[in-house]
XYZ file of C-alpha atoms in Angstrom:
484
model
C 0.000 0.000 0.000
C 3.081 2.208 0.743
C 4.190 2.014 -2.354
C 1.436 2.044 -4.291
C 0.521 5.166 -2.919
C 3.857 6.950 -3.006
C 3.040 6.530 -7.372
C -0.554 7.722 -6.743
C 1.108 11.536 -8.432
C 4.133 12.354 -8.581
C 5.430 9.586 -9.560
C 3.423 8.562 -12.665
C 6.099 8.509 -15.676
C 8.417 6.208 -13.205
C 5.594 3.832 -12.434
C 5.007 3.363 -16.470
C 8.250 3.827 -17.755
C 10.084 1.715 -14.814
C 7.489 -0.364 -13.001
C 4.466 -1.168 -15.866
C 7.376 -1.804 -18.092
C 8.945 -4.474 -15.786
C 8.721 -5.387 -11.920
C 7.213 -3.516 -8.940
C 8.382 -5.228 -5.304
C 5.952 -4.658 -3.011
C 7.609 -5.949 -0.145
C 11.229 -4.107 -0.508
C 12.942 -3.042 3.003
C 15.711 -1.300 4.207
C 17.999 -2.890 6.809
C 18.401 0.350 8.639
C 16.172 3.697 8.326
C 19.296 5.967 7.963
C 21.068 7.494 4.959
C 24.307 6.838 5.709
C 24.157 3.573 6.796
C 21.620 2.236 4.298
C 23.411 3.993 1.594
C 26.529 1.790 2.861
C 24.796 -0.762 2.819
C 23.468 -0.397 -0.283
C 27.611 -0.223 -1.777
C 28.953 -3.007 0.210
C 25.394 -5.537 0.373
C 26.850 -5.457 4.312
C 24.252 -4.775 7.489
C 25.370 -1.711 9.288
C 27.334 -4.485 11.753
C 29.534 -5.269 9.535
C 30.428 -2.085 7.579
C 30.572 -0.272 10.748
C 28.778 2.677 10.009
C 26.280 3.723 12.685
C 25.272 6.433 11.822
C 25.290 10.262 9.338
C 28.091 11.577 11.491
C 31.807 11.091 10.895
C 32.437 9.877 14.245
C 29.511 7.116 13.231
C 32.104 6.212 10.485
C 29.575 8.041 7.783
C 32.261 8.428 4.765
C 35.341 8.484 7.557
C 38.864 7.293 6.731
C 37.969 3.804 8.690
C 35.275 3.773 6.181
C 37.207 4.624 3.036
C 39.740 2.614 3.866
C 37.839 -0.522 4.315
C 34.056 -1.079 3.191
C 34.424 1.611 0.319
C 37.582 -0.254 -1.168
C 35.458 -3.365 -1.688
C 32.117 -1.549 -2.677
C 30.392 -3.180 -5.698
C 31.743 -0.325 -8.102
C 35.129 -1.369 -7.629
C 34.337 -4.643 -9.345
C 32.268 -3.483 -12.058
C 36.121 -1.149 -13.127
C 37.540 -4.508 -12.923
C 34.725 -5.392 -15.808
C 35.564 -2.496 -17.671
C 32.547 -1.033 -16.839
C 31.993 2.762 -17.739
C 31.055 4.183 -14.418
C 29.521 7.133 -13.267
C 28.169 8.840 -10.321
C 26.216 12.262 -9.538
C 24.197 13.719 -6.985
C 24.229 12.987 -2.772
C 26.894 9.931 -2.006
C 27.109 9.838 2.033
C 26.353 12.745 4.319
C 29.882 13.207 5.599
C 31.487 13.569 2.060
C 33.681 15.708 1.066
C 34.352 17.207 4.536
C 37.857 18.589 5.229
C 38.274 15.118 7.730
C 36.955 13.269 5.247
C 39.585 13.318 2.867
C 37.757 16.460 1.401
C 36.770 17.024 -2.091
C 39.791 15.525 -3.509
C 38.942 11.967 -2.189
C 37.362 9.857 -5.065
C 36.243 6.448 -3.848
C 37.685 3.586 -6.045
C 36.050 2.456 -8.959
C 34.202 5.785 -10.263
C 35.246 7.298 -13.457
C 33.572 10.315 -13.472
C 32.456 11.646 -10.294
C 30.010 14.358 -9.462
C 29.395 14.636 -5.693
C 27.445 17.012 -3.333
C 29.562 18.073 -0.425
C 27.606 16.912 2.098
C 24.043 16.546 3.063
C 21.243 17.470 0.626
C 21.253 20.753 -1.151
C 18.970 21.884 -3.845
C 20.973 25.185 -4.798
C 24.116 26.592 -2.938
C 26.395 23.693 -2.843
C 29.647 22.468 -3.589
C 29.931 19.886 -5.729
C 33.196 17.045 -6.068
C 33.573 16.979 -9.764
C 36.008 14.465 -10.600
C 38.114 15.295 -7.563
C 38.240 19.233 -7.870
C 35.559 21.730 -6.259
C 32.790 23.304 -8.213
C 30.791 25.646 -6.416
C 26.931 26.569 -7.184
C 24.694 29.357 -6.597
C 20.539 29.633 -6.842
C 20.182 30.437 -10.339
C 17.974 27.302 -11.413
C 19.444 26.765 -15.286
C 22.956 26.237 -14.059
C 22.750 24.886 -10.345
C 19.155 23.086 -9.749
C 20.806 19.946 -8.548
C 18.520 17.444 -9.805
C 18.203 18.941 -13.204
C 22.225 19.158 -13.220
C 22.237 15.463 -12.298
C 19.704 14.895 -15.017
C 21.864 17.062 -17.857
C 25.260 15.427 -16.865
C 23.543 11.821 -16.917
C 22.758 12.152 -20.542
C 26.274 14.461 -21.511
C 28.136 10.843 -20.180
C 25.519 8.780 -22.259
C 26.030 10.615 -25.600
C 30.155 10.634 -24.672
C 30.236 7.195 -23.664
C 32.521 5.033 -25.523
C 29.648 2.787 -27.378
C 32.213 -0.384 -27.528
C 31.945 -0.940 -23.604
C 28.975 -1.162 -21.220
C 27.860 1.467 -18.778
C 26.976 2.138 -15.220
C 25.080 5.102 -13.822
C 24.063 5.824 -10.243
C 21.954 8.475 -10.084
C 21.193 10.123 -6.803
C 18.800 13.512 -6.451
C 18.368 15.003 -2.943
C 14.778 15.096 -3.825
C 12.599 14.541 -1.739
C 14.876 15.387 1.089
C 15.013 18.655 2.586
C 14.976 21.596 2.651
C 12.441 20.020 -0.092
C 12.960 23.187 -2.450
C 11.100 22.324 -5.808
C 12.272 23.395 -9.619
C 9.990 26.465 -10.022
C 8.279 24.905 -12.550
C 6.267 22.741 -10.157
C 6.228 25.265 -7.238
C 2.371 25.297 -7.660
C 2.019 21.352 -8.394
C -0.228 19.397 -5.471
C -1.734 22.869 -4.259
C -4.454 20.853 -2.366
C -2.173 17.659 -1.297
C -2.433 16.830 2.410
C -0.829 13.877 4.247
C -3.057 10.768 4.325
C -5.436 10.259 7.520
C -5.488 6.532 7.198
C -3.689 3.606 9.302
C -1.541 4.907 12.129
C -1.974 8.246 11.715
C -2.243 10.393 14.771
C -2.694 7.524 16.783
C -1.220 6.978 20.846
C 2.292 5.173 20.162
C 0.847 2.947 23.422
C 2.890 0.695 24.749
C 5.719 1.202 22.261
C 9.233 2.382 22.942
C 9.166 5.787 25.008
C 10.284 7.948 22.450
C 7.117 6.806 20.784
C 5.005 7.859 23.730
C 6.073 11.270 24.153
C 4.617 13.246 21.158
C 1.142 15.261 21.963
C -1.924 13.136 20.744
C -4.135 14.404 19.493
C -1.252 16.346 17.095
C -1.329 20.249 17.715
C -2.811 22.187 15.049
C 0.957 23.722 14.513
C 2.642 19.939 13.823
C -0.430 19.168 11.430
C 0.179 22.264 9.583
C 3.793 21.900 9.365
C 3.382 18.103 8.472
C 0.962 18.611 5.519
C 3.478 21.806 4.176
C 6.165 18.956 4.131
C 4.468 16.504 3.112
C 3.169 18.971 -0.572
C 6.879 20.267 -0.438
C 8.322 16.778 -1.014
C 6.008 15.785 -3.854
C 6.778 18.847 -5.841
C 10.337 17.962 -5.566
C 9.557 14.521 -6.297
C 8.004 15.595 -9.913
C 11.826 16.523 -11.102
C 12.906 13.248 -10.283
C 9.914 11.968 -12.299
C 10.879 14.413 -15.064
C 14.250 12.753 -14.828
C 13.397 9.372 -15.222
C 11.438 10.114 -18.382
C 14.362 11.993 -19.638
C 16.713 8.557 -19.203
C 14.424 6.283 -20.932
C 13.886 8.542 -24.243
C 17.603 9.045 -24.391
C 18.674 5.511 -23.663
C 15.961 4.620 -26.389
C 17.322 7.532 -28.784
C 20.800 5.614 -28.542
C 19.248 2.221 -29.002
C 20.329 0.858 -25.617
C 16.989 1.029 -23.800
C 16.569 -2.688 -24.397
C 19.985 -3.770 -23.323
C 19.631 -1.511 -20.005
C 18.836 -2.631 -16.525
C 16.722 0.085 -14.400
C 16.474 0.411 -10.368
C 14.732 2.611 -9.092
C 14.387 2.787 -5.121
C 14.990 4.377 -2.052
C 17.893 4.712 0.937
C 15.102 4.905 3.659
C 11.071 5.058 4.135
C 9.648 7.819 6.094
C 6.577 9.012 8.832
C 4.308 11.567 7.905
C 2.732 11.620 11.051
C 1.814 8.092 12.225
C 1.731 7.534 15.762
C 1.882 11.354 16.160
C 5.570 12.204 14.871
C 5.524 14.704 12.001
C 8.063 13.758 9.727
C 11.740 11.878 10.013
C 12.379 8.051 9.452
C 14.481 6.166 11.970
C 12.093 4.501 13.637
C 11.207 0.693 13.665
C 8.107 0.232 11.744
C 7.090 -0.090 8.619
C 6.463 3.653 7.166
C 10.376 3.624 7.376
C 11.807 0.714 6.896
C 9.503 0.009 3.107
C 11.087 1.679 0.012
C 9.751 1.516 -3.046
C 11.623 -1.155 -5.990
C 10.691 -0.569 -9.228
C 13.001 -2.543 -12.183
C 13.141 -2.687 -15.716
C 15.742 -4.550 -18.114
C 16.738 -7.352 -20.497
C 14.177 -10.951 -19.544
C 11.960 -8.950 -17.139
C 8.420 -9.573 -18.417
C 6.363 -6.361 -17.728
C 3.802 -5.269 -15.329
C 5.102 -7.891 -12.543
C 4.856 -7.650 -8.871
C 6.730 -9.509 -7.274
C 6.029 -10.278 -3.017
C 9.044 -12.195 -2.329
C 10.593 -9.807 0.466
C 13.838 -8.299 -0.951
C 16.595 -5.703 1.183
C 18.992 -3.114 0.037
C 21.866 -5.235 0.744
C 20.727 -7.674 -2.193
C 21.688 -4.945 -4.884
C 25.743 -4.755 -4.609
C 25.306 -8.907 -5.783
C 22.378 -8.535 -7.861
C 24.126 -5.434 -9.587
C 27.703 -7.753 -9.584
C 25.809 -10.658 -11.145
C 23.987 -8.994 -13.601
C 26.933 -7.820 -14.907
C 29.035 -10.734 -15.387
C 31.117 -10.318 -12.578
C 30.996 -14.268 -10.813
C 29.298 -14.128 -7.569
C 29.130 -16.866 -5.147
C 25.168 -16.940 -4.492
C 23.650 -18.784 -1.677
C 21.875 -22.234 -3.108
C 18.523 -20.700 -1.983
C 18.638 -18.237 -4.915
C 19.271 -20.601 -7.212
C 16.721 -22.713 -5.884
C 14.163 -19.842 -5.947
C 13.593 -19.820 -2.018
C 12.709 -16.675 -0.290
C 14.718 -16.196 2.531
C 12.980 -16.759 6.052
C 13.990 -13.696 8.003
C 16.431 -10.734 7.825
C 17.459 -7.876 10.124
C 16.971 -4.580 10.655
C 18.952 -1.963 12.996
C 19.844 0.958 14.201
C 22.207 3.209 16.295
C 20.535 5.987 18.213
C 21.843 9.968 17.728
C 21.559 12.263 20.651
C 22.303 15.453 21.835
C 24.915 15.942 25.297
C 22.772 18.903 25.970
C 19.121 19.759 26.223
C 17.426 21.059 22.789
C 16.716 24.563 23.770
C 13.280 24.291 22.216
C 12.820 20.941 24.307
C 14.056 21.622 27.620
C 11.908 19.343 29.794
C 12.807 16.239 27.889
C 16.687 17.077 29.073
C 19.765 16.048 26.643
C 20.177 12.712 24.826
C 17.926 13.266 22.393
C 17.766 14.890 18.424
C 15.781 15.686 15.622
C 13.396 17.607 17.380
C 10.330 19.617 15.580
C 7.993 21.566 16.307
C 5.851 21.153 19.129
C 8.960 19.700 21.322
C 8.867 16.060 18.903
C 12.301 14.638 18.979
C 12.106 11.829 16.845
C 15.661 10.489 18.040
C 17.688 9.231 20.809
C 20.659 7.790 21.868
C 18.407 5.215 23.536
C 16.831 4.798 20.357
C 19.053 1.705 19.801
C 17.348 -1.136 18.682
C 17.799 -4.518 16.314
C 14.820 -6.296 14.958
C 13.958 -9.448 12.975
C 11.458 -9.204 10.709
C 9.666 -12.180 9.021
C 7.796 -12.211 5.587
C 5.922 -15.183 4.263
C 2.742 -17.281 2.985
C 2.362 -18.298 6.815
C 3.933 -15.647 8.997
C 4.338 -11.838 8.668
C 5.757 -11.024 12.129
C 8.503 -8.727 13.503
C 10.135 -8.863 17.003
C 13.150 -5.884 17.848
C 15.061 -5.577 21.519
C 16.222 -1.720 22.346
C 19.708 -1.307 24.013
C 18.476 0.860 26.871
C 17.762 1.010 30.203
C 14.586 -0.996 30.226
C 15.747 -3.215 27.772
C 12.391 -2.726 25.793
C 10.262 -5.507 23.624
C 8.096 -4.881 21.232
C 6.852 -7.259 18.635
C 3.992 -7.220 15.959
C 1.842 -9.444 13.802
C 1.324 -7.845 10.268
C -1.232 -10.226 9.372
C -3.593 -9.223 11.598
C -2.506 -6.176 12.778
C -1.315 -4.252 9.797
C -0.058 -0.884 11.161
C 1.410 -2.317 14.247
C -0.852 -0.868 16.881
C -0.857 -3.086 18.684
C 2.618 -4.231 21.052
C 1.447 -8.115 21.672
C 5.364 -9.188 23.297
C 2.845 -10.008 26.658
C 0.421 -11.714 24.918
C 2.396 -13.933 22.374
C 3.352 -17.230 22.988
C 6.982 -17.331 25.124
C 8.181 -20.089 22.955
C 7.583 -18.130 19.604
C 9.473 -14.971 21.313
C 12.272 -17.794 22.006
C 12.687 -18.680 18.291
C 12.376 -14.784 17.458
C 15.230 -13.828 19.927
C 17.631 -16.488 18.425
C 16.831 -15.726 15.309
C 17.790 -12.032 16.133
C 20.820 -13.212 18.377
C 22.091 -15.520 14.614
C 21.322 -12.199 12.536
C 22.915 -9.511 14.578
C 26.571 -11.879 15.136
C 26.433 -12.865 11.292
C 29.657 -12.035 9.443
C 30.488 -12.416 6.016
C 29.330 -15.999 4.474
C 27.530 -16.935 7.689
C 25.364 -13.847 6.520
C 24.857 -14.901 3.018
C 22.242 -17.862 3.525
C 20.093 -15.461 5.116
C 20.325 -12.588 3.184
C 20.079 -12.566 -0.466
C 16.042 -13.605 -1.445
C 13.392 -14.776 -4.225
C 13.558 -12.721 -7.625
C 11.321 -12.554 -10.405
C 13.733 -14.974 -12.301
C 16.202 -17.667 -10.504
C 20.055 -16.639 -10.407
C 19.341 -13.066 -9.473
C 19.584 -11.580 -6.281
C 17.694 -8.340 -6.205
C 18.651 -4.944 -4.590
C 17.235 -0.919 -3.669
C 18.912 2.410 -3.865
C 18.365 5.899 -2.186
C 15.579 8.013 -3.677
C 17.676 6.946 -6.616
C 17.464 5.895 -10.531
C 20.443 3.049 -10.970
C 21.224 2.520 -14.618
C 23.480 -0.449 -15.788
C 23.538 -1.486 -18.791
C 24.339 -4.748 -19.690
C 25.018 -4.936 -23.935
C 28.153 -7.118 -23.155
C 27.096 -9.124 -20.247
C 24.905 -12.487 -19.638
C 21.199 -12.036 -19.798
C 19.478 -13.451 -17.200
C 16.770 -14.501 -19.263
C-alpha cells in the first residue's frame, strides 16, 4: 500500500516507464532507516554491523577514513572497473562527504570514473559539488545549479560521450525529496491541495511502544499538522523533477538504441513518517512507514507489469548489480533454488544530543531531531535490532532496544497491519524464544555466515535483487549475460 501510494502523483512517468514496463516489489525493506548507513549498505550488500557505520556523522564512520579505507575499497563499483565497466556517479553519495576530515573534495572512492558529488548533506541550490576530484561551487540560479536537473543534464552528456564499444553504469542520486524540499519552479504550484493521508496509524497513541514513541502530543497540535501537511506537498513537488528525470533517461537511452539492453532500479535509501503515531516527519524509527522503500526494475528478460512479493533488502543490490553484470558471484543455493529467505534484520544506532534542545528543555539532553511542538524523533536510547519475518504463513517482527529498560516490542502484520498493537505479553513465550535467536544468529552474522540469510526470491532464478536511495540506478548490460 506504501508504495502504491507513493506513485498515486508524482510519480506517474516512473511507475510506467520503470514499473508497468517491468517489476514492482511490493515488499522491498531497508535494513536500517538511515542514509548513511543504508546507503553503505546499499555499496557493500553489508548490514550496518559489519560495515561499521552507525550512523550520518563522521564519528559514526559516515564516509570516515575507517570507512574509506575498508568497506568503500570493496564496494560493488570497484568490481564493475575490474569489468571495464563505464562508471559514473552524480548527486548525494554519504552525508559526511567531502568534509575537510573526510579526505575532502579531492577523495574519489575507487572504482568511479567520473564523479560528481554534493559536499555533504542534501542541497537543492548553494552547494559544492566534487567533480572528478576538484571543487565546483553553485549558486541559486535554477538553469545552471538546480541539482537534480544538473544530475539529469550530466547523466545524458556521459551517455552521448560514452565510448559505445563498452557497457555502462550510472548511479543516479537527487536530494529530492529530502530537505529543505525546495522544488524546480516549474512545479512550485504542483499538489496545491495535497495533504498527508489520515489513514492507518496516523495520529494515533504510540501505546505501549518504545518511550520515544510515547512522548509526542496526541491528538497532534494544530501547529505539527500544519507543518506536516506543508512537508508533506513540499516533497512531492520535488519529487516531480525526479519523475521528469526518469522520463528523460528512458527517451535518451531509447534515442541511442540501448533502452533494451539496459537494466533500471529505481528505489529508495530509507522510508519515512508523515505523522503516524503522532511524529511529524523523520524516518528512523522501527516500523514499517520507514523501513519500506519503493523497488521498481526494468531490463533485459523482465516480463512487464510484474509484482513480485518475495521480500527483498537493500543489501541484495551490490550482488544482484555484480551478477547482472558478469562479474561471478558466489550466491547462496537458496537463490538458485528460488527460495525466499525466512527472516532478515533490521537496525539501528541511536543519535543524541549531550545537551538539552533549547526548544525541548523538559525532555533534558540525549535526544535529536526535534520539531515543532517539542517532537524529537531520536535518541541515543533509540538503539534497537529487529527481525522481521515475511511469508505465505507468517508476517511477524520482534526488535530488543539497548536501553535502560531493555524494551520488547513485537507485531503481527497479518492481523494487525499498522502495528498498533505491542502483543510481546500476549504472544506465545516459545515463539518470542525462536524470534530472539533468530535475532541473536542475525545480529553476530559475518560475512558468508550472513549470506544464507540474506540474499532472497527474484522474479527470475540466479538473481539476487537490490534498492537504492531516492535513486534511478542505470546499468547497462550490452556485453554481459542475460538473465533470461
Amino acid at each position: 500500500q506504501l508504495i502504491l501510494f507513493l506513485f498515486q502523483n508524482p510519480m506517474k512517468k516512473t511507475k510506467d516507464l520503470i514499473g508497468n514496463a517491468g517489476a514492482t516489489f511490493v515488499n522491498a525493506f531497508t535494513v536500517t532507516p538511515l542514509c548513511c548507513p543504508s546507503r553503505s549498505s546499499i555499496l557493500t550488500g553489508q548490514y550496518p554491523h559489519n560495515h561499521g557505520v552507525r550512523n550520518n556523522s563522521l564519528s559514526g564512520n559516515c564516509s570516515s577514513p575507517q570507512w574509506q579505507k575498508g568497506p568503500e575499497s570493496q564496494a560493488f563499483p570497484v568490481f564493475l572497473s575490474k569489468l571495464e565497466y563505464q562508471t559514473f556517479f552524480a548527486g548525494k553519495y554519504l552525508n559526511q562527504y567531502g568534509q575537510k576530515d573526510a579526505g575532502h573534495v579531492g577523495h574519489i572512492p575507487p572504482g568511479w570514473d567520473h564523479w560528481h558529488a554534493l559536499v555533504g548533506n542534501s542541497q537543492y541550490y548553494n552547494y559544492s559539488l566534487s567533480v572528478n576530484g576538484k571543487e565546483e561551487k553553485h549558486g541559486d540560479n535554477y538553469g545552471d545549479d538546480y541539482l537534480t536537473d544538473l544530475i539529469t543534464n550530466r547523466s545524458l552528456t556521459f551517455l552521448d560521450n560514452r565510448s559505445p564499444q563498452l557497457p555502462f553504469f550510472l548511479l543516479l542520486s537527487p536530494p529530492a525529496p529530502h530537505a529543505p524540499w525546495t522544488a524546480a519552479p516549474q512545479h512550485q504550484k504542483d499538489y496545491a491541495d495535497i495533504k498527508a493521508p489520515r489513514d492507518g496509524s496516523f495520529d494515533k497513541p504510540g501505546k505501549d511502544k518504545h518511550w520515544l514513541l510515547r512522548q509526542p502530543a496526541n491528538p497532534m497540535t494544530a501547529s505539527s499538522l500544519t507543518y506536516l501537511d506543508n512537508a508533506y506537498r513540499k516533497r512531492w513537488q520535488t519529487l516531480a523533477s525526479v519523475d521528469d528525470m526518469v522520463e528523460k533517461l528512458v527517451e535518451k537511452l531509447k534515442s541511442i538504441d540501448e533502452l533494451n539492453n539496459t537494466y533500471i532500479f529505481y528505489t529508495s535509501d530509507n522510508g519515512y513518517h508523515t505523522g503516524q503515531f503522532s511524529l511529524p516527519i523523520d524516518k528512523r524509527q522501527l516500523y514499517e512507514f520507514d523501513i519500506r522503500v519503493p523497488l521498481l526494475v526494468r531490463g533485459p528478460g523482465i516480463a512487464p507489469n510484474q509484482t513480485v512479493e518475495a521480500p527483498v533488502l537493500n543489501i541484495d543490490l551490490a550482488p544482484t548489480i555484480l551478477d547482472i553484470c558478469g562479474f561471478n558471484v558466489s550466491l547462496a543455493p537458496s537463490l538458485r533454488n528460488g527460495t525466499a529467505r525466512p527472516f532478515f534484520l533490521v537496525e539501528h544506532t541511536g543519535e543524541g544530543h549531550l545537551t538539552s534542545d533549547p526548544s525541548c528543555p523538559s525532555l533534558g539532553p540525549g535526544l535529536s531531531q526535534c520539531f515543532p511542538d517539542c517532537v524529537c524523533e531520536d535518541a541515543y536510547n533509540n538503539t534497537y535490532a529487529c527481525v522481521r519475518t515475511l511469508d505465505s504463513s507468517q508476517n511477524l517482527q520482534y526488535c530488543e532496544f539497548a536501553d535502560s529498560e531493555s524494551f520488547v516490542e513485537m507485531y503481527d502484520l497479518k492481523s494487525d497491519p499498522h502495528q498498533l498493537e505491542n502483543i510481546v505479553k500476549k504472544v506465545d513465550p516459545s515463539v518470542l524464544q525462536v524470534m530472539n535467536q533468530r535475532l541473536i544468529k542475525l545480529q553476530s552474522c559475518q560475512g558468508q555466515s550472513c549470506r544464507g540469510i540474506q540474499c532472497g526470491l527474484f522474479f527470475q532464478p540466479k538473481i539476487c535483487f537490490h534498492t537504492l536511495p531516492t535513486t534511478v540506478i542505470i546499468c547497462n548490460a550490452h556485453t554481459v549475460i542475460s538473465i533470461a
